[in-house]
Coordinates of C-alpha atoms and ligand atoms in Angstrom, one line a residue:
M284 CA 0.0 0.0 0.0
M285 CA 1.4 3.4 -0.9
S286 CA 1.8 6.1 1.7
N287 CA -0.1 9.4 1.2
E288 CA 3.1 11.0 0.1
Q289 CA 3.8 8.3 -2.5
L290 CA 0.3 8.7 -3.8
I291 CA 0.7 12.4 -4.2
N292 CA 4.1 11.9 -5.9
T293 CA 2.5 9.4 -8.3
K294 CA -0.4 11.7 -9.0
Q295 CA 2.0 14.6 -9.5
K296 CA 4.2 12.6 -11.9
M297 CA 1.1 11.7 -13.9
E298 CA -0.1 15.3 -13.9
D299 CA 3.3 16.7 -14.5
R300 CA 3.0 15.9 -18.1
L301 CA 0.0 18.2 -18.2
I302 CA 1.8 21.1 -16.7
P303 CA 2.6 23.7 -19.4
D304 CA 6.2 24.7 -19.7
H305 CA 5.3 28.3 -19.0
T306 CA 4.7 27.6 -15.3
V307 CA 7.6 27.3 -13.0
G308 CA 7.3 26.2 -9.3
N309 CA 5.0 23.8 -7.7
I310 CA 1.3 24.1 -8.7
Y311 CA 0.4 21.4 -6.2
V312 CA -0.3 21.4 -2.5
E313 CA -1.0 18.4 -0.3
N314 CA -4.3 19.7 1.1
A315 CA -5.9 21.3 -2.0
R316 CA -9.3 22.9 -1.3
M317 CA -9.7 24.0 -4.9
S318 CA -8.0 23.2 -8.1
A319 CA -7.8 24.6 -11.7
R320 CA -6.7 22.3 -14.5
K321 CA -6.1 23.3 -18.1
V322 CA -8.2 26.4 -17.7
N323 CA -8.6 28.6 -20.7
V324 CA -10.9 31.6 -20.6
Y325 CA -12.1 33.6 -23.6
Y326 CA -14.1 36.9 -23.7
S327 CA -15.7 36.5 -27.1
D328 CA -12.7 35.7 -29.3
K329 CA -10.1 37.2 -27.0
Q330 CA -8.2 34.7 -24.8
A331 CA -7.8 36.0 -21.2
L332 CA -6.3 32.8 -19.6
D333 CA -4.0 30.3 -21.2
D334 CA -3.7 26.8 -19.8
V335 CA -3.7 27.6 -16.1
N336 CA -3.1 24.7 -13.6
L337 CA -3.1 25.5 -9.9
D338 CA -4.1 24.1 -6.5
I339 CA -5.5 26.4 -3.8
G340 CA -4.4 25.0 -0.4
S341 CA -6.8 24.6 2.4
S342 CA -6.5 27.1 5.3
Q343 CA -3.9 29.0 3.4
V344 CA -3.7 32.4 1.8
I345 CA -2.6 32.5 -1.8
A346 CA -1.9 35.9 -3.5
F347 CA -2.4 36.5 -7.2
I348 CA -0.1 39.2 -8.5
G349 CA 0.8 40.5 -12.0
P350 CA 0.4 43.4 -14.3
S351 CA -3.0 44.9 -15.1
G352 CA -4.9 42.7 -17.6
C353 CA -2.9 39.5 -16.9
G354 CA -6.1 37.6 -15.9
K355 CA -6.0 37.6 -12.1
S356 CA -9.7 38.7 -11.7
T357 CA -10.7 36.3 -14.5
L358 CA -9.2 33.3 -12.7
L359 CA -10.6 34.4 -9.4
R360 CA -14.1 34.6 -10.9
C361 CA -13.7 31.0 -12.3
F362 CA -13.6 29.6 -8.7
N363 CA -17.2 30.6 -8.0
R364 CA -18.5 30.9 -11.5
M365 CA -18.9 34.7 -11.4
N366 CA -17.8 34.7 -15.1
D367 CA -21.2 33.1 -15.8
T368 CA -22.6 36.6 -15.4
I369 CA -20.4 38.0 -18.2
D370 CA -21.8 37.9 -21.7
G371 CA -19.4 36.2 -24.2
C372 CA -17.3 34.7 -21.5
R373 CA -16.3 31.0 -22.2
I374 CA -14.4 28.7 -19.9
E375 CA -12.6 25.5 -20.8
G376 CA -10.9 23.1 -18.4
E377 CA -11.8 22.0 -15.0
I378 CA -12.3 23.8 -11.7
K379 CA -12.9 21.7 -8.6
I380 CA -13.8 22.4 -5.0
D381 CA -13.0 19.4 -2.9
K382 CA -14.2 16.6 -5.2
D383 CA -16.9 18.6 -6.9
D384 CA -16.6 20.0 -10.4
V385 CA -18.0 23.5 -10.2
H386 CA -19.4 23.2 -13.7
D387 CA -21.3 20.0 -12.9
P388 CA -24.9 20.6 -13.8
A389 CA -25.9 19.2 -10.4
I390 CA -24.1 22.0 -8.7
D391 CA -26.3 24.8 -7.6
V392 CA -24.6 28.1 -8.3
V393 CA -26.1 30.0 -5.4
S394 CA -24.8 27.3 -3.0
L395 CA -21.4 27.3 -4.7
R396 CA -21.1 31.0 -4.1
A397 CA -21.9 30.5 -0.5
R398 CA -19.1 27.9 -0.3
V399 CA -16.8 30.2 -2.3
G400 CA -17.6 33.7 -1.1
M401 CA -16.3 36.9 -2.8
V402 CA -15.2 40.3 -1.6
F403 CA -14.8 43.0 -4.2
Q404 CA -12.5 46.0 -4.8
K405 CA -15.2 48.5 -3.9
P406 CA -17.2 47.7 -0.7
N407 CA -20.7 46.9 -1.9
P408 CA -23.0 46.5 1.1
F409 CA -26.7 46.0 0.3
P410 CA -28.9 49.0 0.8
K411 CA -30.2 47.4 4.0
S412 CA -29.4 47.6 7.7
I413 CA -26.1 46.3 9.0
Y414 CA -28.1 43.4 10.6
D415 CA -29.9 42.6 7.3
N416 CA -26.7 42.7 5.3
I417 CA -25.4 39.8 7.3
A418 CA -28.7 38.0 7.8
Y419 CA -29.6 38.0 4.1
G420 CA -27.4 35.0 3.2
P421 CA -28.3 32.8 6.2
R422 CA -32.0 33.5 5.5
I423 CA -31.9 32.5 1.8
H424 CA -29.9 29.4 2.6
G425 CA -32.1 28.5 5.6
L426 CA -29.2 28.4 8.0
A427 CA -31.1 29.7 11.0
A428 CA -34.2 28.0 12.5
T429 CA -35.1 30.8 14.9
K430 CA -34.5 34.5 15.4
V431 CA -32.1 33.7 18.1
D432 CA -30.1 31.5 15.8
L433 CA -30.0 34.3 13.2
D434 CA -29.0 36.8 15.9
N435 CA -26.1 34.5 16.8
I436 CA -25.0 34.1 13.3
V437 CA -25.0 37.8 12.8
Q438 CA -23.1 38.4 16.0
Y439 CA -20.6 35.7 15.2
A440 CA -19.9 36.9 11.6
L441 CA -19.4 40.5 12.8
H442 CA -17.1 39.3 15.6
R443 CA -15.0 37.3 13.1
A444 CA -14.8 40.3 10.8
G445 CA -13.6 42.4 13.7
L446 CA -16.6 44.8 13.4
W447 CA -18.8 43.8 16.3
A448 CA -17.6 46.4 18.8
E449 CA -18.0 49.2 16.3
V450 CA -21.5 48.3 15.2
K451 CA -23.3 46.4 18.0
D452 CA -25.3 49.5 19.0
R453 CA -26.4 50.4 15.5
L454 CA -27.3 47.1 13.9
D455 CA -30.5 48.6 12.5
K456 CA -28.7 51.5 10.8
P457 CA -27.8 51.3 7.0
G458 CA -24.7 49.4 6.1
T459 CA -23.9 52.1 3.6
G460 CA -23.5 54.6 6.5
L461 CA -20.3 52.9 7.7
S462 CA -16.8 54.1 6.7
G463 CA -15.2 52.5 3.7
G464 CA -13.0 50.2 5.8
Q465 CA -16.0 49.3 8.0
Q466 CA -18.1 48.6 4.9
Q467 CA -15.4 46.2 3.6
R468 CA -15.3 44.4 6.9
L469 CA -19.1 44.2 6.7
C470 CA -18.8 42.6 3.3
I471 CA -16.3 40.1 4.7
A472 CA -18.8 39.4 7.6
R473 CA -21.5 38.9 5.0
A474 CA -19.3 36.3 3.3
I475 CA -18.5 34.6 6.6
A476 CA -22.2 34.4 7.7
V477 CA -22.9 31.6 5.2
S478 CA -20.0 29.5 6.5
P479 CA -17.8 29.6 3.3
E480 CA -14.9 27.3 2.7
V481 CA -13.1 29.7 0.5
I482 CA -13.1 33.6 0.4
L483 CA -12.0 35.3 -2.8
M484 CA -10.9 38.8 -2.4
D485 CA -10.2 41.0 -5.5
E486 CA -8.0 43.9 -4.4
P487 CA -10.0 44.3 -1.2
C488 CA -8.0 47.2 0.1
S489 CA -7.5 49.3 -3.0
A490 CA -10.3 51.7 -2.0
L491 CA -9.1 51.9 1.7
D492 CA -6.7 54.1 3.6
P493 CA -3.6 52.6 5.2
I494 CA -5.2 52.1 8.6
A495 CA -8.3 50.4 7.2
T496 CA -5.9 48.4 5.0
A497 CA -3.9 47.2 8.0
K498 CA -7.2 46.1 9.7
I499 CA -8.2 44.0 6.7
E500 CA -4.7 42.5 6.6
E501 CA -4.9 41.6 10.3
L502 CA -8.3 40.1 9.6
I503 CA -7.0 38.0 6.7
H504 CA -4.2 36.8 9.0
E505 CA -6.8 35.6 11.6
L506 CA -9.2 34.1 9.1
R507 CA -6.7 32.0 7.3
E508 CA -6.8 29.4 10.1
Q509 CA -10.5 28.7 9.3
Y510 CA -10.9 29.6 5.7
T511 CA -9.0 29.3 2.5
I512 CA -8.3 32.8 1.1
V513 CA -7.4 33.9 -2.4
I514 CA -6.4 37.5 -2.6
V515 CA -5.6 39.6 -5.7
T516 CA -3.4 42.5 -5.0
H517 CA -1.3 45.1 -6.8
S518 CA 0.7 45.7 -3.6
M519 CA 3.6 43.4 -3.4
Q520 CA 4.2 44.4 0.2
Q521 CA 0.6 43.3 0.9
A522 CA 1.1 39.9 -0.9
A523 CA 4.3 39.4 1.1
R524 CA 2.6 40.3 4.4
V525 CA -0.6 38.2 4.1
S526 CA 0.0 35.2 1.9
D527 CA 1.6 31.8 2.2
R528 CA 1.8 31.2 -1.5
T529 CA 2.1 33.6 -4.4
A530 CA 1.1 33.1 -8.0
Y531 CA 2.5 35.5 -10.6
F532 CA 0.6 35.9 -13.9
H533 CA 1.6 37.5 -17.1
L534 CA -0.5 37.9 -20.3
G535 CA -3.0 35.2 -19.2
K536 CA -0.4 32.7 -18.2
L537 CA 0.5 31.5 -14.8
V538 CA 4.3 32.1 -14.9
E539 CA 5.4 31.1 -11.5
V540 CA 3.9 29.9 -8.2
G541 CA 5.6 29.1 -4.9
E542 CA 6.0 29.8 -1.3
T543 CA 5.6 33.6 -0.9
T544 CA 9.0 34.1 0.7
Q545 CA 10.7 32.1 -2.2
V546 CA 8.8 34.0 -4.9
F547 CA 9.8 37.4 -3.4
T548 CA 13.4 36.6 -2.4
N549 CA 14.3 34.1 -5.1
P550 CA 12.0 34.2 -8.1
Q551 CA 12.8 31.5 -10.6
H552 CA 11.3 33.1 -13.7
E553 CA 12.8 36.2 -15.3
L554 CA 9.3 37.7 -15.7
T555 CA 8.6 37.3 -12.0
Q556 CA 12.0 38.9 -11.2
D557 CA 11.3 41.9 -13.5
Y558 CA 7.9 42.4 -11.9
I559 CA 8.9 42.2 -8.3
T560 CA 11.9 44.4 -8.8
G561 CA 9.6 47.0 -10.3
R562 CA 10.9 46.9 -13.8
F563 CA 7.4 46.8 -15.2
G564 CA 3.8 46.4 -13.9
Ligands
ATP30 N1 -15.9 41.6 -19.2 C1 -14.9 41.5 -20.0 N2 -15.1 41.6 -21.4 C2 -14.1 41.5 -22.2 N3 -12.8 41.4 -21.9 C3 -12.5 41.3 -20.6 C4 -13.6 41.4 -19.6 N4 -13.0 41.3 -18.4 C5 -11.7 41.2 -18.6 N5 -11.4 41.2 -19.9 C6 -10.1 41.1 -20.5 O1 -9.4 39.9 -20.1 C7 -8.1 40.2 -19.8 C8 -7.8 39.8 -18.3 O2 -8.6 40.7 -17.5 P1 -8.6 40.7 -15.9 O3 -9.6 41.6 -15.5 O4 -8.8 39.3 -15.5 O5 -7.2 41.2 -15.5 P2 -6.6 41.6 -14.1 O6 -5.3 40.9 -14.0 O7 -7.6 41.3 -13.0 O8 -6.3 43.1 -14.3 P3 -6.3 44.3 -13.2 O9 -5.1 44.2 -12.4 O10 -6.3 45.6 -14.1 O11 -7.6 44.2 -12.4 C9 -7.8 41.6 -20.1 O12 -7.3 41.7 -21.4 C10 -9.2 42.2 -20.1 O13 -9.2 43.3 -21.0
MG31 MG1 -8.6 42.6 -11.7

């Protein structure tokens, strides 16, 4: 009988043949929560992603970095099928969460997006009270049997997002009345409220000041134990601070992926080197 490690090695050897030669580093992790295999994405006839293969490790933070237009957001949106909402967008290849193929017709997209939550660049609270922003998801997914259950979920999610102390006395006030940084934490709480496995964050701090940014980074640090997090960022300092692994993209290709410290201190690919030393981007 093969050990787990041997099994993984065998699996890797079989799959290695599928790895395109434009990716350097290890696309695999032992505890993958999600995976992308041979993913190509097109917007009408324009190709945005080219043969991307990548594992997303469980209870880890992975950062996607690379110049504007390289496909970071496109790949992020593949993981919870947000590209479905874009006219003319076509996806080839396989995206899995645990053993489930996200494109399986048996998969309910609304449930998938609860398992794989998303936080956007611009905080986008619903035009509802702070309470209802958080309660909305648990209500539509039937996660709370009683009002007390729902109250508990709301309180838990706001706690986890580090917002409880700031909003506990104004839960009935509009979410849009909070500061930008508070709104972004509200959006994170909203994602947490439906017990996601994965949280996708697309430049979550780009609209925030440095103090609000530091709070979100602290939060990411705390949440990584319980959730799998994928963060797109243009800040290399941020990627270096918050992530365990870093993936560098260029013109739709995954160029390099590895441990964050390795990618930043000892990049293997010339394109990664040029980007992190600020030669372009
Ligand atoms: N809705 C869309 N319709 C058509 N083309 C699109 C659409 N969204 C993205 N693209 C194109 O796909 C490519 C990848 O875009 P994507 O938004 O994924 O890049 P990105 O790495 O997230 O860039 P940025 O750092 O600027 O956010 C780009 O060439 C972009 O112009
Ligand atoms: Mg983007």
